[in-house]
C-alpha positions in Angstrom: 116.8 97.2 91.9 115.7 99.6 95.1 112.6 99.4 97.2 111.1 102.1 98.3 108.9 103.4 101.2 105.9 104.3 101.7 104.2 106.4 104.6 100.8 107.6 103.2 97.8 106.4 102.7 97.3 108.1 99.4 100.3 105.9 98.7 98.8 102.5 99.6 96.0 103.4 97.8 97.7 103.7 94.5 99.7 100.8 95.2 96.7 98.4 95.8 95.1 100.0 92.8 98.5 98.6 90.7 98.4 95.2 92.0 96.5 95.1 89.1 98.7 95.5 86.5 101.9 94.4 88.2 102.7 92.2 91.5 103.6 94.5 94.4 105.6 93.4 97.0 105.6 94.9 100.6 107.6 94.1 103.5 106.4 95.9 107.1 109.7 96.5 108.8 110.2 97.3 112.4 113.0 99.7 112.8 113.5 98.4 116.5 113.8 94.8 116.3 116.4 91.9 115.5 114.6 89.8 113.6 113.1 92.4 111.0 116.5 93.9 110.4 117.5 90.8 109.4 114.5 90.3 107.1 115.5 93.7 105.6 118.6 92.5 104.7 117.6 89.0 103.2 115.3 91.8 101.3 117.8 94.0 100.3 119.7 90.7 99.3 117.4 89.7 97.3 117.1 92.9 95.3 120.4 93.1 94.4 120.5 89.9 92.7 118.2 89.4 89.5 114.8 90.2 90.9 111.3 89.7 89.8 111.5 92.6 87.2 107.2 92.3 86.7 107.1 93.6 90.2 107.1 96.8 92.4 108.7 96.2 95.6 108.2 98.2 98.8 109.2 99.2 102.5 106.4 99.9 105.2 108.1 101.6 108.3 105.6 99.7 111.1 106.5 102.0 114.2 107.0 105.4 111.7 104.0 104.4 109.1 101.3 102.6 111.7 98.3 104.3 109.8 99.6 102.7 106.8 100.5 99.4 108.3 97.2 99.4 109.9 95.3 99.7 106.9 97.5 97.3 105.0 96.0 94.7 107.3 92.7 95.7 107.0 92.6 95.8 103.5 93.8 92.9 102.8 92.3 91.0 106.4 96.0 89.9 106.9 97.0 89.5 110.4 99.8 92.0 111.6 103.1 91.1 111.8 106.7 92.2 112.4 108.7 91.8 109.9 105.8 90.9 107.3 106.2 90.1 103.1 103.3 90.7 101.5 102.5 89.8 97.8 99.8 91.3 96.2 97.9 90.3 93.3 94.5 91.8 91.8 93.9 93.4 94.8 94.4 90.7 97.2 97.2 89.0 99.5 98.5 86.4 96.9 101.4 85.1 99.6 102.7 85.8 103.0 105.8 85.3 104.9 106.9 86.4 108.2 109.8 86.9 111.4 112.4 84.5 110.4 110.1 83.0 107.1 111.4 85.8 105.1 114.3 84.7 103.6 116.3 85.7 99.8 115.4 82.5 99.2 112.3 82.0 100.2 111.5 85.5 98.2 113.1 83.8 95.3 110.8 80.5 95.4 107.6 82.6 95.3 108.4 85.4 93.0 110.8 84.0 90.3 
């Protein structure tokens, strides 16, 4: 299963309106920093076991994105953070994890 990225805020929009129907899953990702590559690819590890399949699951470029990442925070009056999973449920921050707290199995414990 693949993430994917988002970079508009059209994009969060519709996103927050399906945490509705289906968990979403975000993780803010700093493309310049140790520690969130490595939460990228406990992400990426994650996905390519046997993921959550009642979820969408989704990349937010921090530096690249910051109008989206911005918002993100605002919306969901989450503090920002670097690298950053967010669940999402109805609308609202169910759970979140961050810097070395994202983990595959720390993923797996909340979503599985």
């Amino acid at each position: 299963m693949d993430w994917r990225e988002i970079t508009t805020l059209e994009e969060w929009n519709d996103m927050l309106a399906r945490s509705s129907e289906r968990e979403q899953v975000i993780l803010k990702h700093s493309t310049t920093c140790p520690v969130s590559a490595n939460a990228l690819q406990e992400y990426e590890n994650y996905l390519k076991g046997s993921p959550n399949q009642g979820a969408d699951y989704t990349l937010v470029k921090v530096i690249e994105s910051r109008p989206v990442s911005n918002r993100i925070a605002e919306d969901l009056n989450v503090k920002h953070e670097s690298p950053q999973m967010i669940v999402i449920k109805d609308k609202a921050k169910y759970w979140t994890a961050s810097h070395w707290a994202v983990t595959k199995a720390h993923i797996a414990a909340v979503l599985d």
